[in-house]
Every structure is written in structure tokens, then in C-alpha cells.
Amino acid sequence: MKRIAVFCGSSIGFSAVYANAAKQLGHYFAQHNIGLVYGGGKIGMMGILADTLLENNGEVIGVIPNLLRHEEVAHTKITKMIVTKKMSKRKVTISRLVDGYIALAGGFGTLDELFEALTLGQLGIENKPVGILNTNGFFNHTLKQLDVMVTEGYLKETNRNMLQVSNSVEELIEKMANYQAPLVSKVVNTVASK
Ligand code: AMP
């Protein structure tokens, strides 16, 4: 994989384990020549990830919508910043640049981006791997919710299993590199089957 989009918090979180995970991922990307595409911020997990890559001569491309481009938020030292007019255009721009997606700990923005990537895969619009780095079991409840969706007939098990999960950076990237997209129907308005 040449470039990967990473979705992660604009906040830093209360525990240092999450910032450390962002640093680990940044080091891995730099060492393996994987370019980072991300929200373009210098704050929170985003800033730590981008700075780690930059300190290790990695490529960092930010894609930021005009409305978030405040001086105190946007990173000014990255390899390239692409400014989009709208939030929706930003997502399309990111998807054109990358071979896969990873989510780290974050809030609404992170989950929104993660689930949009999964939805594109579910509809067969994209077949790129989507992974979460499950540091400290941060996403355990989210994963449990996905299981409930399967049990209650709202999500196909094959689509549930599109999401690659690991708490190790190496294992996650390996799983993503070996990812085979399911043969999915673009018709989603049917009863889920296993
Ligand atoms: P959140 O998880 O709610 O903190 O939102 C973080 C995610 O949403 C990141 O992956 C970004 O792509 C995007 N995002 C949210 N706030 C900002 C911001 N101030 N600057 C740039 N991107 C942001």
C-alpha cells in the first residue's frame, strides 16, 4: 500500500496509550514508505501522527475543508495540503488518494469517516481495506454493536467481516495488505442474510 488515510481524534484523549499508538503508526508508515493522508490538523491525535511522520521524513498529505482551515488547527508544515470547499468533497478527495483506511481512537468525526469507508465497501463502490487499530480495546463496544447489527438482521456477516481489527500496527497492516473484498450486492435494501 502506497498511501493510507488515517482517521483519528482532533483531541488527544486522557490516556497516553492512544498518543503512543499514533506515534507507532507514524513510525511504521515512515519506515515502510507509506504516505499518510489525513484531516490536515495539527491538533490531537492527528497532530501527533503527522508530526511523527514528518520527523522521520515521511510523506504527509492533509485534506482539509475550508471551514476548518483556521491557523490554530491546520498543520502548516506538512508535505502537501489540499483545501476542499466542503466536508463531502474532502472525503471524495481522500478516497482518490489512498489504498486503504485506518481509524485510531477518536470521536464523532473519526467514526463518521470510518463508517463512510465501510459503507463504500459494502456497496461495492470501493474495495479498499478498512482497519481499526484497537489500542487498549478502545473500539470493543463499537465492535459489539456491529455484532448486534448482524444478530438483528441489519448487517450481513460478510460485510461485518470487512473490518480488519488488531491492536498491533504490524498485524493490522498485514491483514489489510491481504484483504479480499467480499463479492457484495449493490442492492442493500434487502433483508440481511448470513
Ligand atoms: P473527531 O474524532 O470528532 O475528533 O474528528 C476527527 C476526524 O474528523 C479527523 O479524522 C478529521 O479528518 C476530522 N476533523 C475533525 N475536526 C477537525 C479539525 N479541526 N481539523 C481537521 N480535521 C478535523
PDB file of C-alpha atoms in Angstrom, residues 54-142:
ATOM      1  CA  LEU A  54       7.444  14.468   9.370  1.00  0.00           C
ATOM      2  CA  GLU A  55      10.184  13.914  11.974  1.00  0.00           C
ATOM      3  CA  ASN A  56      11.020  10.662  10.162  1.00  0.00           C
ATOM      4  CA  ASN A  57      10.933  12.065   6.609  1.00  0.00           C
ATOM      5  CA  GLY A  58       7.553  10.569   5.788  1.00  0.00           C
ATOM      6  CA  GLU A  59       5.009  11.915   3.316  1.00  0.00           C
ATOM      7  CA  VAL A  60       2.014  13.701   4.862  1.00  0.00           C
ATOM      8  CA  ILE A  61      -0.915  14.940   2.781  1.00  0.00           C
ATOM      9  CA  GLY A  62      -3.661  16.865   4.562  1.00  0.00           C
ATOM     10  CA  VAL A  63      -7.111  17.262   3.099  1.00  0.00           C
ATOM     11  CA  ILE A  64      -8.994  19.962   4.941  1.00  0.00           C
ATOM     12  CA  PRO A  65     -12.281  21.710   4.193  1.00  0.00           C
ATOM     13  CA  ASN A  66     -12.105  25.482   4.035  1.00  0.00           C
ATOM     14  CA  LEU A  67     -14.187  25.945   7.160  1.00  0.00           C
ATOM     15  CA  LEU A  68     -11.683  24.031   9.341  1.00  0.00           C
ATOM     16  CA  ARG A  69      -8.677  25.827   7.962  1.00  0.00           C
ATOM     17  CA  HIS A  70      -8.047  28.032  10.980  1.00  0.00           C
ATOM     18  CA  GLU A  71      -4.499  28.934  11.835  1.00  0.00           C
ATOM     19  CA  GLU A  72      -4.712  27.287  15.232  1.00  0.00           C
ATOM     20  CA  VAL A  73      -5.949  23.991  13.776  1.00  0.00           C
ATOM     21  CA  ALA A  74      -4.424  23.413  10.327  1.00  0.00           C
ATOM     22  CA  HIS A  75      -0.926  21.942  10.137  1.00  0.00           C
ATOM     23  CA  THR A  76       1.426  24.277   8.289  1.00  0.00           C
ATOM     24  CA  LYS A  77       4.475  22.051   7.885  1.00  0.00           C
ATOM     25  CA  ILE A  78       3.132  19.012   6.039  1.00  0.00           C
ATOM     26  CA  THR A  79       4.234  17.820   2.594  1.00  0.00           C
ATOM     27  CA  LYS A  80       1.042  18.992   0.880  1.00  0.00           C
ATOM     28  CA  MET A  81      -2.272  20.478   1.969  1.00  0.00           C
ATOM     29  CA  ILE A  82      -5.332  20.129  -0.226  1.00  0.00           C
ATOM     30  CA  VAL A  83      -8.164  22.524   0.650  1.00  0.00           C
ATOM     31  CA  THR A  84     -11.667  21.475  -0.331  1.00  0.00           C
ATOM     32  CA  LYS A  85     -14.802  23.605  -0.448  1.00  0.00           C
ATOM     33  CA  LYS A  86     -16.957  21.196   1.529  1.00  0.00           C
ATOM     34  CA  MET A  87     -16.688  18.314   4.012  1.00  0.00           C
ATOM     35  CA  SER A  88     -18.268  15.963   1.467  1.00  0.00           C
ATOM     36  CA  LYS A  89     -15.705  16.880  -1.223  1.00  0.00           C
ATOM     37  CA  ARG A  90     -12.922  16.230   1.287  1.00  0.00           C
ATOM     38  CA  LYS A  91     -13.980  12.597   1.660  1.00  0.00           C
ATOM     39  CA  VAL A  92     -14.000  12.057  -2.102  1.00  0.00           C
ATOM     40  CA  THR A  93     -10.568  13.671  -2.390  1.00  0.00           C
ATOM     41  CA  ILE A  94      -9.172  11.444   0.366  1.00  0.00           C
ATOM     42  CA  SER A  95     -10.591   8.300  -1.203  1.00  0.00           C
ATOM     43  CA  ARG A  96      -8.966   9.122  -4.574  1.00  0.00           C
ATOM     44  CA  LEU A  97      -5.541   9.333  -2.931  1.00  0.00           C
ATOM     45  CA  VAL A  98      -5.409   6.174  -0.830  1.00  0.00           C
ATOM     46  CA  ASP A  99      -5.230   2.387  -0.959  1.00  0.00           C
ATOM     47  CA  GLY A 100      -6.895   1.825   2.419  1.00  0.00           C
ATOM     48  CA  TYR A 101      -8.206   3.375   5.612  1.00  0.00           C
ATOM     49  CA  ILE A 102      -7.270   3.071   9.281  1.00  0.00           C
ATOM     50  CA  ALA A 103      -9.099   4.502  12.282  1.00  0.00           C
ATOM     51  CA  LEU A 104      -7.403   5.251  15.593  1.00  0.00           C
ATOM     52  CA  ALA A 105      -9.113   6.455  18.748  1.00  0.00           C
ATOM     53  CA  GLY A 106     -11.321   9.460  18.134  1.00  0.00           C
ATOM     54  CA  GLY A 107     -14.811  10.894  18.393  1.00  0.00           C
ATOM     55  CA  PHE A 108     -17.746  11.574  16.063  1.00  0.00           C
ATOM     56  CA  GLY A 109     -15.554  12.739  13.158  1.00  0.00           C
ATOM     57  CA  THR A 110     -13.460   9.580  13.304  1.00  0.00           C
ATOM     58  CA  LEU A 111     -16.484   7.281  13.444  1.00  0.00           C
ATOM     59  CA  ASP A 112     -18.190   9.193  10.632  1.00  0.00           C
ATOM     60  CA  GLU A 113     -15.168   8.707   8.375  1.00  0.00           C
ATOM     61  CA  LEU A 114     -14.735   5.058   9.384  1.00  0.00           C
ATOM     62  CA  PHE A 115     -18.340   4.150   8.676  1.00  0.00           C
ATOM     63  CA  GLU A 116     -18.395   6.046   5.405  1.00  0.00           C
ATOM     64  CA  ALA A 117     -15.376   3.998   4.245  1.00  0.00           C
ATOM     65  CA  LEU A 118     -17.127   0.778   5.306  1.00  0.00           C
ATOM     66  CA  THR A 119     -20.324   1.833   3.559  1.00  0.00           C
ATOM     67  CA  LEU A 120     -18.447   2.430   0.303  1.00  0.00           C
ATOM     68  CA  GLY A 121     -17.031  -1.094   0.635  1.00  0.00           C
ATOM     69  CA  GLN A 122     -20.422  -2.579   1.455  1.00  0.00           C
ATOM     70  CA  LEU A 123     -21.943  -1.015  -1.646  1.00  0.00           C
ATOM     71  CA  GLY A 124     -19.073  -2.253  -3.788  1.00  0.00           C
ATOM     72  CA  ILE A 125     -18.183   1.329  -4.759  1.00  0.00           C
ATOM     73  CA  GLU A 126     -14.700   0.688  -3.371  1.00  0.00           C
ATOM     74  CA  ASN A 127     -12.827  -2.475  -2.461  1.00  0.00           C
ATOM     75  CA  LYS A 128     -10.132  -0.973  -0.253  1.00  0.00           C
ATOM     76  CA  PRO A 129      -9.261  -2.423   3.146  1.00  0.00           C
ATOM     77  CA  VAL A 130     -10.597  -0.667   6.230  1.00  0.00           C
ATOM     78  CA  GLY A 131      -8.951  -1.328   9.577  1.00  0.00           C
ATOM     79  CA  ILE A 132      -9.063  -0.184  13.159  1.00  0.00           C
ATOM     80  CA  LEU A 133      -6.115  -0.103  15.488  1.00  0.00           C
ATOM     81  CA  ASN A 134      -7.867  -1.312  18.606  1.00  0.00           C
ATOM     82  CA  THR A 135      -5.490   0.185  21.153  1.00  0.00           C
ATOM     83  CA  ASN A 136      -6.484  -0.574  24.730  1.00  0.00           C
ATOM     84  CA  GLY A 137      -9.725  -2.144  23.465  1.00  0.00           C
ATOM     85  CA  PHE A 138     -10.945   1.351  22.524  1.00  0.00           C
ATOM     86  CA  PHE A 139     -13.296   0.000  19.825  1.00  0.00           C
ATOM     87  CA  ASN A 140     -14.578  -3.062  21.706  1.00  0.00           C
ATOM     88  CA  HIS A 141     -18.014  -1.531  22.230  1.00  0.00           C
ATOM     89  CA  THR A 142     -18.221  -0.428  18.602  1.00  0.00           C
TER      90      THR A 142
END
